CSV table of C-alpha atoms and ligand atoms in Angstrom, one decimal:
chain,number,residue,atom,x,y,z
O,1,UNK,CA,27.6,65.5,-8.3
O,2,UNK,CA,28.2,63.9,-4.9
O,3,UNK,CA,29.4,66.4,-2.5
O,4,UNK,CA,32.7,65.7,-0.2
O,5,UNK,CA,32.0,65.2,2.7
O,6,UNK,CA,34.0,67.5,5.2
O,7,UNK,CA,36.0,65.2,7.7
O,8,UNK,CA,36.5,67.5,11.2
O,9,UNK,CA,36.5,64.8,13.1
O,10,UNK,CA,40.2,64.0,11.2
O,11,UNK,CA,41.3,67.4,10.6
O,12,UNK,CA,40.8,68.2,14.3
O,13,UNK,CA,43.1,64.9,15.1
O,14,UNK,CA,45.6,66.1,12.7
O,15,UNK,CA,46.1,69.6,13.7
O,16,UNK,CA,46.0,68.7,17.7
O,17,UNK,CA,49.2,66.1,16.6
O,18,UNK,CA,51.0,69.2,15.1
O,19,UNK,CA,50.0,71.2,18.5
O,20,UNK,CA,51.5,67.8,20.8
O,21,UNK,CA,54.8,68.3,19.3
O,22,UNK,CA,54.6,72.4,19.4
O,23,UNK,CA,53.7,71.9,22.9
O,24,UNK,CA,57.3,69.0,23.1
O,25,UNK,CA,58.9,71.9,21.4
O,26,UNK,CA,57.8,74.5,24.7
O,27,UNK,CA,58.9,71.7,26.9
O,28,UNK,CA,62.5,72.0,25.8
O,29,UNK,CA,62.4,75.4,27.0
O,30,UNK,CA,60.4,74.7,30.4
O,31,UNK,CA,57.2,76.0,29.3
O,32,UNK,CA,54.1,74.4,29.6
O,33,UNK,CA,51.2,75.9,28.1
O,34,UNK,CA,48.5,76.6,30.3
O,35,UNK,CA,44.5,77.5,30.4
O,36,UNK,CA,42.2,78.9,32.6
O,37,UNK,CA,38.5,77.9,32.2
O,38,UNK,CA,35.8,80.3,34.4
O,39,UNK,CA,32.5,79.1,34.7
O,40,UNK,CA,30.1,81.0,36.1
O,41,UNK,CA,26.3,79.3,37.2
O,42,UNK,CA,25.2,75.6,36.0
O,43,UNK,CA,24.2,76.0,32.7
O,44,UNK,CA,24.2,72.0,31.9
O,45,UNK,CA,25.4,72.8,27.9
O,46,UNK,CA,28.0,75.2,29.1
O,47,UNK,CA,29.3,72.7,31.9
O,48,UNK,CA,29.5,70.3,28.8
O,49,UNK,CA,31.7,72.5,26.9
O,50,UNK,CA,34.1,73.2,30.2
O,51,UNK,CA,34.6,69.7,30.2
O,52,UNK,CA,35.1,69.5,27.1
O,53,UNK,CA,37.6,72.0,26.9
O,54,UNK,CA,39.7,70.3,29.6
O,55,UNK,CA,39.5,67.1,28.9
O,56,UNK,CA,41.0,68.4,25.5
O,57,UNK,CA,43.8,70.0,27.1
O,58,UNK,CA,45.2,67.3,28.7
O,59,UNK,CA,45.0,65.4,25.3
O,60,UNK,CA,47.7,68.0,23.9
O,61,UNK,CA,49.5,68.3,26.9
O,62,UNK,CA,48.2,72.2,27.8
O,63,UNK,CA,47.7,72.2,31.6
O,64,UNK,CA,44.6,73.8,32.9
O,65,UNK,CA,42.5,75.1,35.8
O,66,UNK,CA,38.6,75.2,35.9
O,67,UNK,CA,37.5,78.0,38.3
O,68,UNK,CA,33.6,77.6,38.9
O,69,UNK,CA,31.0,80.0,40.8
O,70,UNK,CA,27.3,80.1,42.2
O,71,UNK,CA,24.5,81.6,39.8
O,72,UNK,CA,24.6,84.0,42.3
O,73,UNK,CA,28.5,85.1,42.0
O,74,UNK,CA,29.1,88.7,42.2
O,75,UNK,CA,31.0,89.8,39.5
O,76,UNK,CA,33.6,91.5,41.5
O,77,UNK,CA,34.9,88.0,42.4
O,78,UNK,CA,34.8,87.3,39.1
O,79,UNK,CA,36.7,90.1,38.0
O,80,UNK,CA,39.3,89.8,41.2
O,81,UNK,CA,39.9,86.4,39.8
O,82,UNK,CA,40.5,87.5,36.4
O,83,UNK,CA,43.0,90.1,37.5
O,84,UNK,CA,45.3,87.4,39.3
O,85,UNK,CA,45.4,85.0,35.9
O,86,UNK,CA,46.1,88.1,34.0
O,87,UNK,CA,49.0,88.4,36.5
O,88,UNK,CA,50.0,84.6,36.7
O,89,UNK,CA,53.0,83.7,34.4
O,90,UNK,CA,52.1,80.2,34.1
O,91,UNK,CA,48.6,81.3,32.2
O,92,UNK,CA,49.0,81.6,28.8
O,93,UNK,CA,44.6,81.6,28.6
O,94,UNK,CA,42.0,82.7,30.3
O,95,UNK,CA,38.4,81.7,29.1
O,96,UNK,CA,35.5,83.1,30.5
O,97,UNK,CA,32.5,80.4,29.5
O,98,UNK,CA,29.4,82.1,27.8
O,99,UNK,CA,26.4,82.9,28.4
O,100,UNK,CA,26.9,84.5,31.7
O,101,UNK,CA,24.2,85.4,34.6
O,102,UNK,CA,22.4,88.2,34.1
O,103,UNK,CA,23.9,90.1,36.9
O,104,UNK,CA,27.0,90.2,34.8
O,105,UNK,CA,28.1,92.8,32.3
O,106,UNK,CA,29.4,90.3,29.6
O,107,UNK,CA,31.3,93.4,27.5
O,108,UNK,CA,33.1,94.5,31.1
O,109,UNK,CA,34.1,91.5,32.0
O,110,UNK,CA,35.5,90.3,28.5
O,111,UNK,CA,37.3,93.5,28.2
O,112,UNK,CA,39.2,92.6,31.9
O,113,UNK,CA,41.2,90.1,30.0
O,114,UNK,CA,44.8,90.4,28.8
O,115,UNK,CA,44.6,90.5,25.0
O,116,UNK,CA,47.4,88.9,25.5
O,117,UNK,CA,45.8,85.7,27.1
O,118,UNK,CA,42.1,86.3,25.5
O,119,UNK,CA,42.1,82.8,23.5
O,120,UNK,CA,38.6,83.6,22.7
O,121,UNK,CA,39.3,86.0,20.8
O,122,UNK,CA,36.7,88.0,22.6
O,123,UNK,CA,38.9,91.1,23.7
O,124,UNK,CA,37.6,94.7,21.7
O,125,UNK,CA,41.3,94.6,20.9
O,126,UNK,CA,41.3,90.7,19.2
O,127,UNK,CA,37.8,92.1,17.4
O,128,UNK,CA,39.8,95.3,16.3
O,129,UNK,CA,42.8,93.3,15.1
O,130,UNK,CA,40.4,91.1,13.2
O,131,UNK,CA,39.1,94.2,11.4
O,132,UNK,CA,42.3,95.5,10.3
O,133,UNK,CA,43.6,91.7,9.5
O,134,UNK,CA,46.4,92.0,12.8
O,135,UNK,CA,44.3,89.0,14.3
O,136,UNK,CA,46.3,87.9,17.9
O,137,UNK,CA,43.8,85.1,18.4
O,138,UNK,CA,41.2,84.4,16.0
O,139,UNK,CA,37.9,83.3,17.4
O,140,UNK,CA,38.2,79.6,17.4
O,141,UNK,CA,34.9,78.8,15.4
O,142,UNK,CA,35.6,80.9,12.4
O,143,UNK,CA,39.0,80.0,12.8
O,144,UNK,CA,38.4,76.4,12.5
O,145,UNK,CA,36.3,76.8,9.1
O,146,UNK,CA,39.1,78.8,7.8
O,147,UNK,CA,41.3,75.9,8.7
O,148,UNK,CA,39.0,73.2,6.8
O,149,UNK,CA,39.1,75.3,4.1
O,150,UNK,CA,42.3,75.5,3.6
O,151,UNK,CA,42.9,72.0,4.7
O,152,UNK,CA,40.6,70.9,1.3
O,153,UNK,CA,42.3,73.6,-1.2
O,154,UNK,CA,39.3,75.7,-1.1
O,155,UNK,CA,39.7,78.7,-2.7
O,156,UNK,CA,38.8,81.9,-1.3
O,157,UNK,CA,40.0,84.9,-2.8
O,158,UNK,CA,37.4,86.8,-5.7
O,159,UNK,CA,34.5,83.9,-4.2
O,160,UNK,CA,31.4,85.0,-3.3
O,161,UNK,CA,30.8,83.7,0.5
O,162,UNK,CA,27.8,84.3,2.6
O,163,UNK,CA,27.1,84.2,6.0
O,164,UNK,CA,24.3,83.5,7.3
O,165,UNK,CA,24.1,84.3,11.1
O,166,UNK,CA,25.7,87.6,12.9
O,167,UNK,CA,26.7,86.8,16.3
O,168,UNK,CA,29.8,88.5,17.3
O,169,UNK,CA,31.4,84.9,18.4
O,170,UNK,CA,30.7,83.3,15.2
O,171,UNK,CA,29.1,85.6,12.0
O,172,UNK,CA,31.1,89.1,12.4
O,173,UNK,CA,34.4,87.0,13.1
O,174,UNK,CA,34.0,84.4,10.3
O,175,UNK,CA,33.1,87.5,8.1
O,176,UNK,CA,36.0,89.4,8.4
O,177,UNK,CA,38.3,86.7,8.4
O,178,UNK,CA,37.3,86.0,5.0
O,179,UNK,CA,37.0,89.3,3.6
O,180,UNK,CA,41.5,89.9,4.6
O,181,UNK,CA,41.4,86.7,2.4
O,182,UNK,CA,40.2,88.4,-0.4
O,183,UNK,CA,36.6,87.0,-0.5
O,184,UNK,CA,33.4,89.0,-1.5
O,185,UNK,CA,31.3,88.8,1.7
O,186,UNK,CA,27.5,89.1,2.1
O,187,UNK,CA,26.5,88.6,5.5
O,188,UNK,CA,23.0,87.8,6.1
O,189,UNK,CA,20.7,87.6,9.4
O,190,UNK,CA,17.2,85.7,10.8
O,191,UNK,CA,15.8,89.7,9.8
O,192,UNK,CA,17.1,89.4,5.7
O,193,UNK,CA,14.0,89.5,3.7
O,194,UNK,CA,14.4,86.8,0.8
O,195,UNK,CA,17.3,85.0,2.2
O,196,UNK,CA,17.5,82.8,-0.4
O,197,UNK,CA,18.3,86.0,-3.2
O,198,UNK,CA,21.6,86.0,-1.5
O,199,UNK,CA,22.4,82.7,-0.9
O,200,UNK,CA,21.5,81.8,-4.1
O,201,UNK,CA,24.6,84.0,-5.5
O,202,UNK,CA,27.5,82.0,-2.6
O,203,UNK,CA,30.6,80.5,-3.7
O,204,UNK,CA,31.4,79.6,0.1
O,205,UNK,CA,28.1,79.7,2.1
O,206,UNK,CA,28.5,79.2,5.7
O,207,UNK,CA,25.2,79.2,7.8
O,208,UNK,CA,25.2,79.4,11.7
O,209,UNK,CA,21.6,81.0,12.5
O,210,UNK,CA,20.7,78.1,14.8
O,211,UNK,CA,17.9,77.2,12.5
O,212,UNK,CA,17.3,73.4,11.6
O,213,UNK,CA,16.6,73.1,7.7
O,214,UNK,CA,17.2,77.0,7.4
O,215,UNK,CA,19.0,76.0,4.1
O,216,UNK,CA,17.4,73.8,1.7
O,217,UNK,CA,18.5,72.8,-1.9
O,218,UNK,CA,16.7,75.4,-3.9
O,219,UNK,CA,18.9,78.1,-1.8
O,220,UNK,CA,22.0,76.4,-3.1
O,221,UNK,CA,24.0,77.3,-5.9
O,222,UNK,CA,25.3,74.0,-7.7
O,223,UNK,CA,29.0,73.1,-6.5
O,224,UNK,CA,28.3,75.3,-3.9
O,225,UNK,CA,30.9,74.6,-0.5
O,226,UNK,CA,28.4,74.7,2.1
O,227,UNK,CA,29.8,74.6,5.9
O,228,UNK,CA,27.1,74.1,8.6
O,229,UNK,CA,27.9,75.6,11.7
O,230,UNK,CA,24.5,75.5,13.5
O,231,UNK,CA,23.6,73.0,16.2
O,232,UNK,CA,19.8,71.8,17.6
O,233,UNK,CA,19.1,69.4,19.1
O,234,UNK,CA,15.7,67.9,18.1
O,235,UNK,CA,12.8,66.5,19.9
O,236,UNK,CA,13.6,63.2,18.7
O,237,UNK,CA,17.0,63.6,20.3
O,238,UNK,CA,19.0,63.8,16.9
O,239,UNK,CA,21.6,66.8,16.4
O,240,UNK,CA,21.1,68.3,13.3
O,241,UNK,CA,22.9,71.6,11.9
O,242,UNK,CA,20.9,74.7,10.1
O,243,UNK,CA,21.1,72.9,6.7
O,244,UNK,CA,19.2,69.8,4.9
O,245,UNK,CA,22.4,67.8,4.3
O,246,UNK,CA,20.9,65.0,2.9
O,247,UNK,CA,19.4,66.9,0.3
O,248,UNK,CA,22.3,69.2,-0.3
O,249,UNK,CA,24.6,66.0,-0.8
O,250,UNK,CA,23.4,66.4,-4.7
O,251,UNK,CA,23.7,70.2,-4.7
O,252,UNK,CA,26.7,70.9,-2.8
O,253,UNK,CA,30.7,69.9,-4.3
O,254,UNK,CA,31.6,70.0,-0.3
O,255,UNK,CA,29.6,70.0,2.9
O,256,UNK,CA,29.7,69.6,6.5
O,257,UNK,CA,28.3,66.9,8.5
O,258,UNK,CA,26.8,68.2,11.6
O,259,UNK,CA,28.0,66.8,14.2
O,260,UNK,CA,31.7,66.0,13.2
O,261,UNK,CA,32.1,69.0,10.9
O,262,UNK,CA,32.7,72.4,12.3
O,263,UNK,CA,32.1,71.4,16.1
O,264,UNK,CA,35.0,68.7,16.6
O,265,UNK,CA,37.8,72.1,15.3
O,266,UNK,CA,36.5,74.6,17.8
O,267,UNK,CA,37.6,73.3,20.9
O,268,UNK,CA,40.9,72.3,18.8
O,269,UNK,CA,41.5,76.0,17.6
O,270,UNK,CA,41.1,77.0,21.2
O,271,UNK,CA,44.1,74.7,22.0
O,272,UNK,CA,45.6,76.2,19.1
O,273,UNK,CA,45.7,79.7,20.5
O,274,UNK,CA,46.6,78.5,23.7
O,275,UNK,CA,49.8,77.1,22.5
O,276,UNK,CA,50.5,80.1,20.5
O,277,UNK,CA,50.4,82.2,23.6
O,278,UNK,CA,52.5,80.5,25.2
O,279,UNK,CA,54.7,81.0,22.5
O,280,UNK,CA,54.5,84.3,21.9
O,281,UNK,CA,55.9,84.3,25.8
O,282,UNK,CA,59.0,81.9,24.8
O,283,UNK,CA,60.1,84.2,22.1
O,284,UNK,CA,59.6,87.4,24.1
O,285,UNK,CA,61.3,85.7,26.9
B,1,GUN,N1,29.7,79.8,24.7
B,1,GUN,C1,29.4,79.3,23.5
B,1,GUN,N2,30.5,79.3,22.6
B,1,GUN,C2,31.5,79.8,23.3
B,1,GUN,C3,32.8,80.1,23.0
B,1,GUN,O1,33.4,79.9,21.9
B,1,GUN,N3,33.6,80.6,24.1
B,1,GUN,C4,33.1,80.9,25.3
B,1,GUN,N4,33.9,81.4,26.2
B,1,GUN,N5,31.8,80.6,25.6
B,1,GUN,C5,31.0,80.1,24.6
């Protein structure tokens, strides 16, 4: 068996087609979506991910603002700032760009967002409607495997999916996201003894440890879906996710390509829940 290889790169293009003419549909009723981008410091991979992020906007029509500080901000500005967007009808987002300094409290500022406009998904309110399967804004990694899944007729409920990786932004999320859809969910971590005992036993298995070749064939259950999440970079300059694809191709019925898997619907999903925001205004308004 050849696995299929997982196309984000296309499903990204797709769904951000379906968002252009949501967004037309906003237009009609004078509402443009709009996000607001905080970077704090010049961390050079998080600058590339702002840019990203707006260059991405544009491409759907979302308008946003990039708000940048000094390494040495005080987090009071920060916060101030956060209070206006909350206020600011023409805001529909607000995304506060991780990691922060380390003079910064990341829980207190996340929790100064709106729920209503935290299209991270970061909010203790968003994590708490994750748990209870009320999601307002899923985070927009998990979010975008659950839309290649679907998006290839994977089947989810009564499958055995695991995890590998626990971060709240990606692991947790992805987790319980998969468990309201009925899945049986392991989820393992760089401190499981005998990774492989559990991997072995996955349906679905979805790795984001940040480990290159973390997951090799022997690990993998034949037909397996595998979907890489990690990213390194390296020291030959390539960009490699946490699994060996080539060799999985044989194991594997579906995998994803790292990069153009995973990565390309992230940014996408963030657009997604921007545009749903602003949404959620026009029908309240
Ligand atoms: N840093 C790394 N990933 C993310 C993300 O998804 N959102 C934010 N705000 N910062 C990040």
């Amino acid at each position: 068996m050849t696995a299929k290889i997982i196309d984000g790169v296309a499903a990204a293009a797709e769904i951000r087609q379906e968002l252009k003419a949501r967004v037309a549909g906003l237009a009609k009723r004078n509402i443009v979506p709009g996000l607001a981008v905080i970077q704090v410091g010049d961390n050079p991979a998080s600058k590339v991910y702002v840019r990203n992020k707006i260059r991405a906007c544009a491409d759907v029509g979302i308008r946003s603002w990039k708000y940048e500080f000094p390494a040495d901000a005080a987090p009071a500005e920060v916060l101030k700032l956060i209070a206006e967007l909350n206020a600011r009808p023409d805001t529909h987002g607000i995304l506060v760009q991780l990691p922060l300094p380390p003079q910064f409290a990341i829980a207190e500022i996340l929790q100064t967002i709106s729920p209503e406009k935290d299209v991270d998904g970061f909010h203790l309110y968003n994590v708490g409607g994750l748990v209870i399967g009320q999601t307002v804004f899923p985070p927009c990694t998990p979010y975008g495997v659950v839309k290649l899944l679907e998006r290839e007729n994977i089947e989810i409920e009564g499958k055995n999916v695991v995890v590998v990786g626990a971060s709240n932004i990606v692991g947790k999320p992805m987790a319980l996201m998969l468990m309201q859809k009925d899945a049986t969910v392991a989820i393992c971590h760089i401190k499981t003894r005998d990774l492989a005992q559990f991997t072995i036993l996955a349906d679905i298995l979805i790795v984001a440890a940040g480990k290159p070749n973390l997951i090799v064939p022997q690990m993998v259950r034949q037909g397996a879906v595998v979907i890489d999440i990690g990213i390194n970079r390296l020291p030959d300059g390539r960009l490699v996710g946490d699994t060996d694809f080539e060799g999985l191709l044989e194991k594997a019925s579906y995998i994803t390509p790292v990069p153009g898997g995973v990565g390309p619907m992230t940014v996408t999903m963030l657009l997604a829940n921007t545009v749903a925001s602003a949404e959620r205004v026009a029908q309240a308004g």
